Short mmCIF file of C-alpha atoms in Angstrom, two decimals:
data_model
loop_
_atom_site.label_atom_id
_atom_site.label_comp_id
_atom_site.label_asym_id
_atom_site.label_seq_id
_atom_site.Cartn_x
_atom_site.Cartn_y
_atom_site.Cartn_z
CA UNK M 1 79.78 44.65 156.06
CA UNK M 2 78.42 42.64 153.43
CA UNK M 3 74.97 41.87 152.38
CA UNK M 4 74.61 37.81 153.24
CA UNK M 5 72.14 35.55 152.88
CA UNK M 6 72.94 32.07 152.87
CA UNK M 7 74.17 31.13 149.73
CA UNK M 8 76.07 34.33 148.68
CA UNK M 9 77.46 37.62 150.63
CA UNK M 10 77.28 40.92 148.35
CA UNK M 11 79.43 44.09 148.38
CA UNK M 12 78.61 46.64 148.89
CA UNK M 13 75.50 46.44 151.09
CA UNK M 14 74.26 49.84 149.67
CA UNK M 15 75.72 50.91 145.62
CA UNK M 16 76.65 54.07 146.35
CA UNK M 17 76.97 56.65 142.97
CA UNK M 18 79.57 60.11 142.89
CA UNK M 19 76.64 62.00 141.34
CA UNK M 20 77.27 64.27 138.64
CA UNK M 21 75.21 65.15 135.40
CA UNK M 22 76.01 64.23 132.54
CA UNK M 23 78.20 61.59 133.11
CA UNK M 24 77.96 57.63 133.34
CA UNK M 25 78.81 56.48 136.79
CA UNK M 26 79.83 52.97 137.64
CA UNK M 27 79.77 51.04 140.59
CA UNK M 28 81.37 47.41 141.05
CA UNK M 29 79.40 44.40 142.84
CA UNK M 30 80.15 41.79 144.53
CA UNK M 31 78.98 37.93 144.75
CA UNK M 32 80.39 35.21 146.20
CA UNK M 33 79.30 32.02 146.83
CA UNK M 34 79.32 31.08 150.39
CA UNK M 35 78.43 26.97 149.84
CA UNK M 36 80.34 23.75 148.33
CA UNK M 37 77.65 23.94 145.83
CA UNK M 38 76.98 25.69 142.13
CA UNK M 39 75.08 29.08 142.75
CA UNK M 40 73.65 31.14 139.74
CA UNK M 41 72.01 34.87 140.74
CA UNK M 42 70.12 37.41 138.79
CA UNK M 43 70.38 41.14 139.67
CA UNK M 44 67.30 43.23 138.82
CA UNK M 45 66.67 46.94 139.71
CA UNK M 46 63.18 49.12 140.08
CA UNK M 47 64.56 51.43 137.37
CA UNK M 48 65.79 49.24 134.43
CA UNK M 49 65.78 52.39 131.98
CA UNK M 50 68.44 54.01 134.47
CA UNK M 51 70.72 51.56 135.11
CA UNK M 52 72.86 49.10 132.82
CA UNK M 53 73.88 45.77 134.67
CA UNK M 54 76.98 43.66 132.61
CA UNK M 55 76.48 40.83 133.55
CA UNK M 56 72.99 40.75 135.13
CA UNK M 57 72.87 37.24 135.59
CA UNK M 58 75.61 34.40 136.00
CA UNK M 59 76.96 31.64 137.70
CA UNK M 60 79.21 31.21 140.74
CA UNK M 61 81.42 28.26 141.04
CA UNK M 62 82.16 26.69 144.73
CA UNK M 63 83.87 29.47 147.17
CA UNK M 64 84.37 31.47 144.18
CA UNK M 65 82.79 35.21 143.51
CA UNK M 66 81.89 36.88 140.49
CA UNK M 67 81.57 40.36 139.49
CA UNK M 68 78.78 42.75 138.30
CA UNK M 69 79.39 46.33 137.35
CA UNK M 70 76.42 48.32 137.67
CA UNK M 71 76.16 51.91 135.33
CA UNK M 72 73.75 54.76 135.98
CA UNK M 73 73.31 56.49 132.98
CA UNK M 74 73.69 60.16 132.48
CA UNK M 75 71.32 62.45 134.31
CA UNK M 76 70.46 65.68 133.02
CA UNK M 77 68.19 66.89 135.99
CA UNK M 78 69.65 66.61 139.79
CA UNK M 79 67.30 64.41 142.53
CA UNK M 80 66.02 67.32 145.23
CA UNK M 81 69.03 66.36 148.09
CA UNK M 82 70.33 64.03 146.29
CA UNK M 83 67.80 61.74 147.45
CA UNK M 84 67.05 58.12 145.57
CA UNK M 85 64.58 55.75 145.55
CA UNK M 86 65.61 53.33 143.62
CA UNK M 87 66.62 49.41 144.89
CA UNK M 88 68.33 46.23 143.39
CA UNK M 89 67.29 42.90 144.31
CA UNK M 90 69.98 40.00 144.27
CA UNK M 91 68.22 36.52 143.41
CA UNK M 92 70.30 33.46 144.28
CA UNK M 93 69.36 29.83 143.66
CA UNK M 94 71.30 26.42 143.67
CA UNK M 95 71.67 24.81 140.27
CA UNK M 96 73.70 22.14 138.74
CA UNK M 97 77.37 22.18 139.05
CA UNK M 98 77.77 21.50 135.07
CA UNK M 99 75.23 24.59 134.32
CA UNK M 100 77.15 27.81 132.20
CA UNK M 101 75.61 31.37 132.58
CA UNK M 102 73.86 30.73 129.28
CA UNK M 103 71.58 28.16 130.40
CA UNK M 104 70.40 30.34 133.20
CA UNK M 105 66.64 30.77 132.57
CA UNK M 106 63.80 33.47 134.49
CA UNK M 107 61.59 30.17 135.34
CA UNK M 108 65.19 29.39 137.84
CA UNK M 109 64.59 32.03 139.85
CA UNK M 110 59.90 31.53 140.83
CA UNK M 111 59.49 30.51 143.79
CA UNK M 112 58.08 27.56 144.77
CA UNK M 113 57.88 24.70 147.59
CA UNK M 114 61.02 23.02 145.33
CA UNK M 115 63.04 25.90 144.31
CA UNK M 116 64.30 27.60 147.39
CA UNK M 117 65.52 31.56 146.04
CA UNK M 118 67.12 33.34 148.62
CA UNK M 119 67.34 37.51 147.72
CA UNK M 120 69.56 40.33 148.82
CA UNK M 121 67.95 43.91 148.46
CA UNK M 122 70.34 47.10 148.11
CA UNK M 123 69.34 50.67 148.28
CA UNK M 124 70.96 53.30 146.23
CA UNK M 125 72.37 56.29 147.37
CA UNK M 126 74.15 59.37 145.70
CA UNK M 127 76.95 61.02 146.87
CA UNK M 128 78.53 63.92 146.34
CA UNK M 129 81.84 63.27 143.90
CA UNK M 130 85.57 64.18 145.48
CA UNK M 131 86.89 67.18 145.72
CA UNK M 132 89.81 67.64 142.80
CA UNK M 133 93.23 68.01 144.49
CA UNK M 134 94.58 71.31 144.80
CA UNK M 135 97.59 72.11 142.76
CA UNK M 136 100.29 73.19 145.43
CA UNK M 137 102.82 74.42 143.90
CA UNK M 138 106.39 72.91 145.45
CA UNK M 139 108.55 75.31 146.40
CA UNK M 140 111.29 73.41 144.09
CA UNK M 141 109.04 74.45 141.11
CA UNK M 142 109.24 78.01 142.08
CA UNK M 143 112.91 78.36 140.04
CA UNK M 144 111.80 76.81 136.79
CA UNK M 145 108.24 79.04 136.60
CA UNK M 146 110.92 82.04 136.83
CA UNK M 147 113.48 80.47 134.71
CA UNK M 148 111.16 79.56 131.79
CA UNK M 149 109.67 83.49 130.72
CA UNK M 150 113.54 84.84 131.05
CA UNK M 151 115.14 82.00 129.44
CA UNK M 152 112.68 82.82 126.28
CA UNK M 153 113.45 86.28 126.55
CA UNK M 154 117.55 85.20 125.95
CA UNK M 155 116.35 82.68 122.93
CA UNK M 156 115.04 85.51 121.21
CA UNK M 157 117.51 87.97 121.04
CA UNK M 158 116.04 90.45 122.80
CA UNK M 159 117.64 90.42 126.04
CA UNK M 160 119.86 93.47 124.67
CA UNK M 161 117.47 95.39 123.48
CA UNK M 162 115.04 95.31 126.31
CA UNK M 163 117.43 95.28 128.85
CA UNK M 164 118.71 98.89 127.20
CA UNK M 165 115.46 100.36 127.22
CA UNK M 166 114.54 98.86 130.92
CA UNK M 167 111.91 96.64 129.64
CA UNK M 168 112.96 93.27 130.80
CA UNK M 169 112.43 93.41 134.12
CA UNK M 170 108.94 94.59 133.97
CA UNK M 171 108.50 91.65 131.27
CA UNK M 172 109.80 89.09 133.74
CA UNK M 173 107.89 90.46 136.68
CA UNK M 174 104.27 90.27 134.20
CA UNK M 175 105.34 86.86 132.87
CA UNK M 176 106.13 85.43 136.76
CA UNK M 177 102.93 87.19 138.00
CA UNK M 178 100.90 84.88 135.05
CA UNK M 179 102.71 81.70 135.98
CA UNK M 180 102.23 82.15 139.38
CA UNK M 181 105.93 83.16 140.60
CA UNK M 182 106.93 85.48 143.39
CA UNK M 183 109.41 87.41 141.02
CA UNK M 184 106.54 89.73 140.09
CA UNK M 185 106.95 91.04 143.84
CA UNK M 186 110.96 91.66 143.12
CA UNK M 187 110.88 93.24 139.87
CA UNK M 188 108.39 95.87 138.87
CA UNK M 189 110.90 98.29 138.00
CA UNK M 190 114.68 98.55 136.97
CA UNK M 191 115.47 99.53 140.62
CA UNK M 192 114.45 96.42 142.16
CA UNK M 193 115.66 94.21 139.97
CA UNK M 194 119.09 94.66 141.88
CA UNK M 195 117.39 93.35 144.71
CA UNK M 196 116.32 89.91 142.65
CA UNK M 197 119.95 88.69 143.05
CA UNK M 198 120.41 88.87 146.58
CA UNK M 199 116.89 87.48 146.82
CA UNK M 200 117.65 84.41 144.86
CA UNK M 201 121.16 84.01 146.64
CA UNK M 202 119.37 84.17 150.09
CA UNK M 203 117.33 80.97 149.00
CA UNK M 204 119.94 79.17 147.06
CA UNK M 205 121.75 79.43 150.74
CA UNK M 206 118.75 77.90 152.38
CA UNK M 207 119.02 74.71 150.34
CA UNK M 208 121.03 72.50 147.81
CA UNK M 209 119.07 72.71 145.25
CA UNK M 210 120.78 72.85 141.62
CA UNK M 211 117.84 74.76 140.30
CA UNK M 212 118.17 77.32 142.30
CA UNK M 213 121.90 77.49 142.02
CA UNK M 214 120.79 78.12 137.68
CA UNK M 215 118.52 81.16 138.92
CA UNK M 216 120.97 83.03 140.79
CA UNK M 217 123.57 82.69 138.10
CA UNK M 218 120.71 83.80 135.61
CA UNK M 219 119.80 86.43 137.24
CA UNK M 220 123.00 87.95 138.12
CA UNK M 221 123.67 87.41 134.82
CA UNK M 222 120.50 89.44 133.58
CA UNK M 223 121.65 92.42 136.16
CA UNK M 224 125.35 92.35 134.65
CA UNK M 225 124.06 92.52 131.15
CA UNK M 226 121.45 95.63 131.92
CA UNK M 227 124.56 97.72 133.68
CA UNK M 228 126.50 97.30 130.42
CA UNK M 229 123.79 98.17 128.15
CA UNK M 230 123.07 101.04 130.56
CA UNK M 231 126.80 102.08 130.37
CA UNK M 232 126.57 101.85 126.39
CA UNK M 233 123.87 104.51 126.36
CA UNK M 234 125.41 106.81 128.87
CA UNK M 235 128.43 106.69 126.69
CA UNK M 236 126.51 107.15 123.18
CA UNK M 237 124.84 110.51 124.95
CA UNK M 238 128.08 111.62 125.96
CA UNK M 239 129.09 111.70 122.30
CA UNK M 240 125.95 112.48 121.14
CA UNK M 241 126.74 116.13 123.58
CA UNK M 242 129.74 116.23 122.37
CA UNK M 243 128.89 116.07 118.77
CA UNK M 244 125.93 118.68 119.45
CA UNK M 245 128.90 121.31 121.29
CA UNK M 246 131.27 120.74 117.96
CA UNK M 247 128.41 121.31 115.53
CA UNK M 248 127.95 124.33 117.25
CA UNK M 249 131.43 125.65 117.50
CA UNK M 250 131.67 125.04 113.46
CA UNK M 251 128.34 127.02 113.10
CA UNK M 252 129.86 129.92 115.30
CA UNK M 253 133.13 130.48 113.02
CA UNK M 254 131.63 130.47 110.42
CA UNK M 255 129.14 133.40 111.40
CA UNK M 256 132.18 135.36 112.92
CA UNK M 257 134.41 134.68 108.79
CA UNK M 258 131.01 135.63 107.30
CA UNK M 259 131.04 139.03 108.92
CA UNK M 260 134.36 139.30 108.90
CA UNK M 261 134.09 139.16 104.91
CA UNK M 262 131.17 141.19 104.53
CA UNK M 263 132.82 144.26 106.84
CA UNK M 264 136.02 143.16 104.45
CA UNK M 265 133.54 144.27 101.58
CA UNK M 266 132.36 146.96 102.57
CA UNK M 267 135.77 148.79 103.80
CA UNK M 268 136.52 148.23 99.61
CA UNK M 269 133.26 149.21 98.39
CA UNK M 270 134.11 152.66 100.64
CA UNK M 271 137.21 153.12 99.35
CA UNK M 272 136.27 152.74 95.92
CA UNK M 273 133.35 155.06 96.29
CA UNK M 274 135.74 157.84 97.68
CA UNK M 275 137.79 157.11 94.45
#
């Protein structure tokens, strides 16, 4: 409800201020002119160091209203509570219908048995400033928090490398745990990243949704590109055993020919001694 007198209802009744420190707060006020008649007003406050008032005086035409904005300047020091004391006074007087806001004059607003001022008081209050909105993440954003860290990994070239040595999945599992994704729960090891895909296919049956449809195909991707990469190094030890077993054959034979010559040698060193 409005703060009324006679000539002109103000809003709020009470300025209420979101207090924080260090910060200019602003609160919007109200003033319309109830009468037929030209009304100017003056707004004055107990602390005029604290607050700024734009305008803080004015005129109202005929069933018209006008608006102040009043600005607390920045506090560096917190009221006990977040009690105040402070109080604005609304002073509202009948004038001329021709007079502009820049003939308005202090001497408008003394009282006297001819000059009938009619005043609003306000209080002040502080109160305590919302509460920021929680970020919650959708579960539609879930996909593109995983897709992001692997879709790097692929634009660097290094999805063959680390998917040979078994790195990726632990690198997609630290990279979802920073952004917030449940993948880090899937994919701690090379193990249980086969059990990512049937994950994500799970969901992508629970709902339409195209982004989900990209992470399934991603990561069965992934998985099909780590089994051939784990097939290429099973095959490069196999030859790698096989090359070991040949060098080893060549390095028996030729022991065996070696003492094969040197007994070869000696049977014609004997013979030639007996000579």
């Amino acid at each position: 409800m409005a703060a009324s007198c006679e000539l002109v209802d103000v809003e709020p009744p009470e300025l209420q201020f979101p207090f924080e420190l260090d910060k200019q707060i602003s609160c919007p006020l109200r003033i319309a002119n109830k009468t037929e008649r030209t009304v100017a007003f003056k707004v004055k406050t107990t602390s005029p160091k604290k607050y700024c008032v734009r305008p803080n005086n004015g005129v109202v035409r005929p069933r018209s209203a006008s608006v102040v904005v009043v600005t607390m300047q920045a506090q560096i020091v917190a009221p006990p509570d977040l009690q105040c004391k402070d109080k604005f006074l609304v002073q509202s007087v009948v004038v001329d219908d021709g007079l502009s806001a820049k003939d308005i004059t202090s001497q408008m607003f003394l009282r006297d048995e001819n000059n009938m001022v009619e005043e609003v008081k306000l209080k002040v209050s502080y109160v305590m400033p919302p509460e920021p909105a929680m970020e919650i993440a959708e579960e539609s954003d879930i996909p593109k928090r995983i897709l992001v860290p692997m879709q790097r990994i692929l634009d660097n070239g290094r999805s063959g490398s680390e998917l040979s040595s078994g790195n990726v999945s632990l690198r997609s599992a630290e990279m979802g745990t920073e952004l917030g994704s449940p993948l880090g729960r899937f994919v701690r090891n090379e193990d249980m990243l086969k059990t990512a895909s049937p994950v994500v296919e799970t969901r992508v049956h629970a709902g339409p949704d195209e982004q989900y449809l990209e992470l399934s195909a991603l990561v069965a991707k992934l998985t099909e590109e780590k089994k051939s990469a784990l097939e290429q190094n099973r095959k490069l030890r196999e030859e790698l055993e096989l090359a070991r077993r040949q060098a080893s054959q060549h390095q028996g034979g030729f022991s065996l020919a070696f003492v094969l010559v040197i007994g070869l040698l000696s049977i014609i060193l004997g013979c030639l001694v007996k000579k």
